[in-house]
CSV table of C-alpha atoms in Angstrom, one decimal:
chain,number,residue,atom,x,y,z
A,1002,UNK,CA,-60.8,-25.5,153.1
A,1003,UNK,CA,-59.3,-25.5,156.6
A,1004,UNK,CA,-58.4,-29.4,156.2
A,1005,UNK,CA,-57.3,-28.9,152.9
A,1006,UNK,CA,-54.7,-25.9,153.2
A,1007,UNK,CA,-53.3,-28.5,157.1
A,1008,UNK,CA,-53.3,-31.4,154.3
A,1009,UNK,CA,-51.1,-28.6,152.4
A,1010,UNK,CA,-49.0,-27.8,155.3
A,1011,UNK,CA,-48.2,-31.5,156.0
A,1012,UNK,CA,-46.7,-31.6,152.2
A,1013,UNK,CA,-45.4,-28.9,152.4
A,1014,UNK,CA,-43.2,-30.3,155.8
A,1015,UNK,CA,-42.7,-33.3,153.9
A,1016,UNK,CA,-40.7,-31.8,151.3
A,1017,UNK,CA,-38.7,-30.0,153.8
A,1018,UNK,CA,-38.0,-33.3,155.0
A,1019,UNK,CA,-39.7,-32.5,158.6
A,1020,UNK,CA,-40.3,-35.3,160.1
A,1021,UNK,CA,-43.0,-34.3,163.2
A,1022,UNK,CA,-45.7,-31.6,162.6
A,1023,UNK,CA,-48.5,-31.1,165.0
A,1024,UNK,CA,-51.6,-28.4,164.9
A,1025,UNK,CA,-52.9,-26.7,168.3
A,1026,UNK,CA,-55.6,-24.1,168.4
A,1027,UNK,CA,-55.3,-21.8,170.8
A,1028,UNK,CA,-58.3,-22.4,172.8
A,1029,UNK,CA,-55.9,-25.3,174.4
A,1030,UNK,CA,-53.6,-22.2,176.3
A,1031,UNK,CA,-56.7,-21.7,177.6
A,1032,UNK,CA,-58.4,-24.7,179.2
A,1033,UNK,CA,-54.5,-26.3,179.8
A,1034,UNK,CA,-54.1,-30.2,180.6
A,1035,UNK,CA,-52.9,-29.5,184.5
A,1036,UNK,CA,-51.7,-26.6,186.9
A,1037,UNK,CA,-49.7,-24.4,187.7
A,1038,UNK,CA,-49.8,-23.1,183.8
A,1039,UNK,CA,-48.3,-20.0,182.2
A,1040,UNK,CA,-49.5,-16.8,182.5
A,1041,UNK,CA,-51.8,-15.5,179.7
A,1042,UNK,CA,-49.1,-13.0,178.2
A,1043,UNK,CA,-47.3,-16.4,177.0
A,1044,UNK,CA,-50.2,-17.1,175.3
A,1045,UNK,CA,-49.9,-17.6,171.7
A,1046,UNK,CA,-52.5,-15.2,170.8
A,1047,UNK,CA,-51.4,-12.9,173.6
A,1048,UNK,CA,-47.8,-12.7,171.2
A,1049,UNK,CA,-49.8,-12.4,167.9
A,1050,UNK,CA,-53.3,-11.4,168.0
A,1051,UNK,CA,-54.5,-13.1,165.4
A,1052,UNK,CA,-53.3,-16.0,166.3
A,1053,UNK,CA,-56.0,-19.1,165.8
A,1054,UNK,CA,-53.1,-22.0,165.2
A,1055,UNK,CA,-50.7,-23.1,166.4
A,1056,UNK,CA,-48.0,-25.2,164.1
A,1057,UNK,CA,-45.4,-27.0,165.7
A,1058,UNK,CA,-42.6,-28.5,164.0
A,1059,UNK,CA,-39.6,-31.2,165.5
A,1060,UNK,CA,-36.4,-31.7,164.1
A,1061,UNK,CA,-34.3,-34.9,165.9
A,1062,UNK,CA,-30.9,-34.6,167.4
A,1063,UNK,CA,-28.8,-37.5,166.4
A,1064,UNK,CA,-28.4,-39.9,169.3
A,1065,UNK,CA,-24.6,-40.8,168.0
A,1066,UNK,CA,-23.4,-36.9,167.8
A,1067,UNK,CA,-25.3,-36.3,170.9
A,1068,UNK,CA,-23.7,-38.9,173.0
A,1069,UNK,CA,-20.1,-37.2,172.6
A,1070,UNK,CA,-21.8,-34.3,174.8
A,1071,UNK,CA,-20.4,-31.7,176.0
A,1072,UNK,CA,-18.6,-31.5,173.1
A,1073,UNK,CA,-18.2,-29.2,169.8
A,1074,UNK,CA,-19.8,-32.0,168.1
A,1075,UNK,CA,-22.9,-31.5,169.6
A,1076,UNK,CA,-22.5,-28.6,169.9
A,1077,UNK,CA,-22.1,-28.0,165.9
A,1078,UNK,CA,-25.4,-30.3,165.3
A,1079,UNK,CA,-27.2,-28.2,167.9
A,1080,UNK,CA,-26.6,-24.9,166.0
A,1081,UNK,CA,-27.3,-26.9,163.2
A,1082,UNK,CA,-30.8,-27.8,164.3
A,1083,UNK,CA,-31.7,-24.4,165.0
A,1084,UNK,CA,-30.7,-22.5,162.1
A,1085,UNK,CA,-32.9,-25.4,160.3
A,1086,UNK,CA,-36.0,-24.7,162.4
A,1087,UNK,CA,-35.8,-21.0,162.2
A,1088,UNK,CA,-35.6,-21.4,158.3
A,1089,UNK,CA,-38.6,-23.9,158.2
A,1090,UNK,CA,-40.8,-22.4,160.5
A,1091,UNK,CA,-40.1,-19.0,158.0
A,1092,UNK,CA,-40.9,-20.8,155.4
A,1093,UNK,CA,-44.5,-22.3,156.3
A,1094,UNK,CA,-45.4,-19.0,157.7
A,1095,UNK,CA,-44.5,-17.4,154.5
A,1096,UNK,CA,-46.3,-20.2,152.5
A,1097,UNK,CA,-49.6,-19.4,155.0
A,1098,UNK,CA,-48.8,-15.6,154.5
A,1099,UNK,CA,-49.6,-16.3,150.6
A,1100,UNK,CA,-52.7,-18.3,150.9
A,1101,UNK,CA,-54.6,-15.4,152.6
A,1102,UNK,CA,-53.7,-16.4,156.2
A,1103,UNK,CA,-51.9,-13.6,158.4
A,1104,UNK,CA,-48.7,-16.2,160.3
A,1105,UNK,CA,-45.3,-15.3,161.9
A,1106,UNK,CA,-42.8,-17.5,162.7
A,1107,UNK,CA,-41.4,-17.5,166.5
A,1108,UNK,CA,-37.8,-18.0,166.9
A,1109,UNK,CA,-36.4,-21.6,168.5
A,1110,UNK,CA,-35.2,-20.1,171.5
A,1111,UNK,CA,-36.1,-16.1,171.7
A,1112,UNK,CA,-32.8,-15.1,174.5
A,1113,UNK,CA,-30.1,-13.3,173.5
A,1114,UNK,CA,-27.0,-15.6,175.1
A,1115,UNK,CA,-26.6,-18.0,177.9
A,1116,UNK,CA,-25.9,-14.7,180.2
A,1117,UNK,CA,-29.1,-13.5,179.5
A,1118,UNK,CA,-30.9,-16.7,180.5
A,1119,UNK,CA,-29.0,-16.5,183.7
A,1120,UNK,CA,-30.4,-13.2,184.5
A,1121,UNK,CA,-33.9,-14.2,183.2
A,1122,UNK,CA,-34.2,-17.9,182.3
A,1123,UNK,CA,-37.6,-18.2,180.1
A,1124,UNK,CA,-38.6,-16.9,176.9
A,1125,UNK,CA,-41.4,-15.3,175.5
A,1126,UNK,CA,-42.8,-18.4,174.1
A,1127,UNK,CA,-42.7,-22.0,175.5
A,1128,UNK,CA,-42.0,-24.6,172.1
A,1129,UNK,CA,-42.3,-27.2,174.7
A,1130,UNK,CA,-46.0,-26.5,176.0
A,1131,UNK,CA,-47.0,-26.1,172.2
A,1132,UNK,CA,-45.5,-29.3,171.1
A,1133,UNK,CA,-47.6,-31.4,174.6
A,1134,UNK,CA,-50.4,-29.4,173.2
A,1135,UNK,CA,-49.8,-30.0,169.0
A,1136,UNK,CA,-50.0,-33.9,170.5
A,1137,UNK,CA,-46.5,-34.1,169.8
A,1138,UNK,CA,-45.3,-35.6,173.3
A,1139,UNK,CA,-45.6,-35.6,176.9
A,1140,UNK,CA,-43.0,-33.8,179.7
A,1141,UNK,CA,-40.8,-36.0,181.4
A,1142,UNK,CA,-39.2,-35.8,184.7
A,1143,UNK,CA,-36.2,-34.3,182.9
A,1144,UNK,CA,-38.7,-31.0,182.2
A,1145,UNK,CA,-38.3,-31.7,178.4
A,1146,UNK,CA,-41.3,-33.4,175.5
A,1147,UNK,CA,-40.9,-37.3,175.8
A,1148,UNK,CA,-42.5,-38.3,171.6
A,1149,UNK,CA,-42.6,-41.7,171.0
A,1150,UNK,CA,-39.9,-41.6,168.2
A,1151,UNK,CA,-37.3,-39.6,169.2
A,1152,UNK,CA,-37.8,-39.6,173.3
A,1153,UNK,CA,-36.6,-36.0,174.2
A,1154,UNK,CA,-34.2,-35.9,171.7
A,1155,UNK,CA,-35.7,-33.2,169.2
A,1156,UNK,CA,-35.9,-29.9,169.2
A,1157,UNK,CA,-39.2,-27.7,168.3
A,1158,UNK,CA,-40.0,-24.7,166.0
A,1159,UNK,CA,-43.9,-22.8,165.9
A,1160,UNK,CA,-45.8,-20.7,163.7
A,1161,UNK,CA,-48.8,-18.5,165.0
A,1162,UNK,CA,-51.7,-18.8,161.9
A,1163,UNK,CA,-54.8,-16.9,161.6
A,1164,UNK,CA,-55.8,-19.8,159.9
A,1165,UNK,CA,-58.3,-22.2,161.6
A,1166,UNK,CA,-56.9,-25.5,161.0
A,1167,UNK,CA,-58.3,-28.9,162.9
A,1168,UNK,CA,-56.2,-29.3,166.0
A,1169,UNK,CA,-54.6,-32.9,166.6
A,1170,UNK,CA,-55.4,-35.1,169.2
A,1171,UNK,CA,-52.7,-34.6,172.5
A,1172,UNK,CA,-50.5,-37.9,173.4
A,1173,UNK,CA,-53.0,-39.3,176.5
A,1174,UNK,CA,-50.9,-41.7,178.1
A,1175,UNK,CA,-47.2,-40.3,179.8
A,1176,UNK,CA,-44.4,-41.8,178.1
A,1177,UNK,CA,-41.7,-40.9,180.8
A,1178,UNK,CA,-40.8,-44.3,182.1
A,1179,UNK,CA,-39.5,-42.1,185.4
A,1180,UNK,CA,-36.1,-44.0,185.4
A,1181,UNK,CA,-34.8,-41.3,187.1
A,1182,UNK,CA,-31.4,-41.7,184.9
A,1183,UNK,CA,-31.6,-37.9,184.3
A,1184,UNK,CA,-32.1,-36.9,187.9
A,1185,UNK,CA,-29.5,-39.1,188.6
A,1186,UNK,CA,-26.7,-37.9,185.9
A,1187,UNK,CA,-27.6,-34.2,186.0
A,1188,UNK,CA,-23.9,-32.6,186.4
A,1189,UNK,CA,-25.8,-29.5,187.6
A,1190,UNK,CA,-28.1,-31.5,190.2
A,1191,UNK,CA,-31.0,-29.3,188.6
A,1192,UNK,CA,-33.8,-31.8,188.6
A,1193,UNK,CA,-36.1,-33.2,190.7
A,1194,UNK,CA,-37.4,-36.5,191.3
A,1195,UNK,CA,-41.3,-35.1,191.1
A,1196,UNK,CA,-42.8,-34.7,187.5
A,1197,UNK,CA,-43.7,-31.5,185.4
A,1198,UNK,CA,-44.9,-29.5,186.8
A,1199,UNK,CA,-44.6,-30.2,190.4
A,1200,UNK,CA,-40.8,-30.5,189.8
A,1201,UNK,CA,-39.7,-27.7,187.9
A,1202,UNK,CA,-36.1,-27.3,186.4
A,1203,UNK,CA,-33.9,-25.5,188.6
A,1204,UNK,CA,-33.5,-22.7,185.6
A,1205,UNK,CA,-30.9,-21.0,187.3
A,1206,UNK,CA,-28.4,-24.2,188.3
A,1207,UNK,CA,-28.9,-25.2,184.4
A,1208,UNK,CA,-28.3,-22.0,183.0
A,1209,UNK,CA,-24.7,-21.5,185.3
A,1210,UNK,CA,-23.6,-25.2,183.8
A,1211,UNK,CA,-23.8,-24.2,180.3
A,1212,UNK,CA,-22.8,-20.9,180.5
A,1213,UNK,CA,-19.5,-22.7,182.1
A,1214,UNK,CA,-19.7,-24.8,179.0
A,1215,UNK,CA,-20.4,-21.9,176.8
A,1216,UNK,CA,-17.3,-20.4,177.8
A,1217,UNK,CA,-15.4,-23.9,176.6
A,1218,UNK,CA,-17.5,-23.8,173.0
A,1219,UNK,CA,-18.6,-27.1,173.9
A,1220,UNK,CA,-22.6,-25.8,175.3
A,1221,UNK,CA,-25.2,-26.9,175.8
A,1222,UNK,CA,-25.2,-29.8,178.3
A,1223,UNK,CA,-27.3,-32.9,176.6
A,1224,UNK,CA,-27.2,-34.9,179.6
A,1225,UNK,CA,-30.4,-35.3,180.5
A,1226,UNK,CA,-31.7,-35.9,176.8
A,1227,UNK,CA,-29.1,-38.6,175.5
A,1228,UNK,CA,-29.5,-40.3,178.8
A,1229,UNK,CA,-33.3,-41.0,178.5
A,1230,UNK,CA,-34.0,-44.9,177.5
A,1231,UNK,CA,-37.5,-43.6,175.7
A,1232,UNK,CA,-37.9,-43.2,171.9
A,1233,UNK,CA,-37.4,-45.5,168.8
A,1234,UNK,CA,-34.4,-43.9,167.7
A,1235,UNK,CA,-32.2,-46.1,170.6
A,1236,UNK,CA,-33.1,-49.1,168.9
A,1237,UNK,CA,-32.6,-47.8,165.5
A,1238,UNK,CA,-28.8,-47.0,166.6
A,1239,UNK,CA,-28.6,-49.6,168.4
A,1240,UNK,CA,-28.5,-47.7,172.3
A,1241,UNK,CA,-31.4,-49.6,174.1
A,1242,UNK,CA,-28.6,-50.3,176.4
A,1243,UNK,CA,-27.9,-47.2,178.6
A,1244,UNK,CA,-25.1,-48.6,180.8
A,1245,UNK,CA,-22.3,-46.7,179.5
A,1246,UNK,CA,-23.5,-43.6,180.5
A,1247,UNK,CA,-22.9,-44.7,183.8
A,1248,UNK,CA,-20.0,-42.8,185.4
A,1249,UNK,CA,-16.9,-45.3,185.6
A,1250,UNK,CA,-18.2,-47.2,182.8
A,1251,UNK,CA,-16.1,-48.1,180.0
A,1252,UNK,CA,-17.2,-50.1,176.9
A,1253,UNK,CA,-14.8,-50.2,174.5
A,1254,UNK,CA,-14.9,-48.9,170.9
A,1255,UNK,CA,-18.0,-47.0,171.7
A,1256,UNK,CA,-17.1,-44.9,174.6
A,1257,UNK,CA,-13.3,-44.6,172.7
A,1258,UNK,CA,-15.0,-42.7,169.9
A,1259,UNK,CA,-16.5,-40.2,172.8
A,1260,UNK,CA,-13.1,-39.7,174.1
A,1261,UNK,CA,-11.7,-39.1,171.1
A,1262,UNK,CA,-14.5,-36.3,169.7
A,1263,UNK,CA,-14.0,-34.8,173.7
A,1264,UNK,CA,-10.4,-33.9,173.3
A,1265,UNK,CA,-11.3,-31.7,170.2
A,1266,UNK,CA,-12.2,-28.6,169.2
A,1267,UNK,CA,-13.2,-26.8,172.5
A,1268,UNK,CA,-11.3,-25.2,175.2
């Protein structure tokens, strides 16, 4: 039954148009894949008792609208994103809820604002550690899931199931080419040159640049996501070229269009 009601869930994503789903059981919080870890109240099952699964779902972020970042652009495609993950995740939890199995949805981010994260920057559950563990992706040096078709650009919603579905098999090779681009180009200098988790985001430095941005309706950041050189969607627009991220650079009708979408719509 258990392989049958996942094969259900996977059509069930499909039609929704979802293109990455991954299953976790919960056992994995438990015996993680390296140290430090989180503390057992981040748990999954520590959030919803019954808790046996763990679905996790990825929506991409459109390398084109993401390169205009920081702008309302992105910014528009982010909010976008989220509203989409929050409705999906509602919806397979609902759709578990009516084959017998006891599910909640968990929200994409679970903060109030960007002030809040600057008083307290973590929430109550990690989408990221659920994703590495769904066999979604690996962390990168930028503190984000690398997967192999989007790089880091994709963002991740999860249900808690009482139902005991087979767990997929984690990602066992790091797909983090350690370029260091995103080290390099971080306006907030808030990474490190070490990978997760030895070299931790600096939360607070992160949180202070896009709550500046905030403040222009042009947050989040996107930096250290559109500058990363892995994932299939660069070639399918296009991008395996990264050089006109550089600072200075100019290359012609491409960084025009950036320009352009910059000077518009935000403070």
């Amino acid at each position: 039954m258990t392989n049958e009601l996942k094969d259900a869930v996977r059509e069930r994503c499909r039609k929704m148009e979802i293109p990455l789903v991954g299953v976790a059981n919960v056992e994995r919080w438990e015996h993680p894949p390296f140290r430090p870890w989180m503390p057992e109240e981040f748990f999954p099952q520590s959030i919803f008792s019954g808790a046996r699964s763990v679905i996790v779902i990825g929506l991409p972020i459109h390398l084109p609208v993401l390169e205009t970042s920081p702008s309302i652009y992105y910014h528009e495609l982010y909010r976008t994103v989220n509203t989409l993950l929050d409705q999906y995740t509602y919806r397979l939890a609902s759709f578990l809820n009516e084959q017998g199995y006891p599910s909640v949805f968990v929200p994409r981010d679970g903060y109030g604002s960007i002030e809040v994260l600057r008083k307290n920057p973590i929430a109550f559950f990690s989408h990221r550690h659920a994703a590495l563990l769904a066999g979604l992706g690996t962390f990168g040096v930028n503190n984000t899931i690398l997967t192999p078709e989007y790089g880091p650009r994709i963002r991740f919603g999860s249900v808690l199931t009482a139902a005991p579905l087979p767990p997929d098999p984690m990602i066992d090779h790091e797909l983090c080419t350690r370029c260091m681009r995103c080290v390099r180009l971080c306006p907030a200098g808030a990474l490190d040159r070490e990978g997760y988790p030895e070299g931790l985001t600096n939360r607070h430095a992160c949180a202070a640049h896009s709550a500046a941005l905030n403040k222009r309706h042009i947050s989040p950041c996107g930096i250290c996501i559109k500058v990363c050189p892995v994932g299939e969607d660069r070639e399918h627009y296009g991008r395996e070229d990264a050089s006109p991220y550089e600072p200075g650079e100019q290359h012609g009708k491409l960084c025009r269009s950036w320009d352009h979408v910059r000077r518009y719509g935000g403070a």
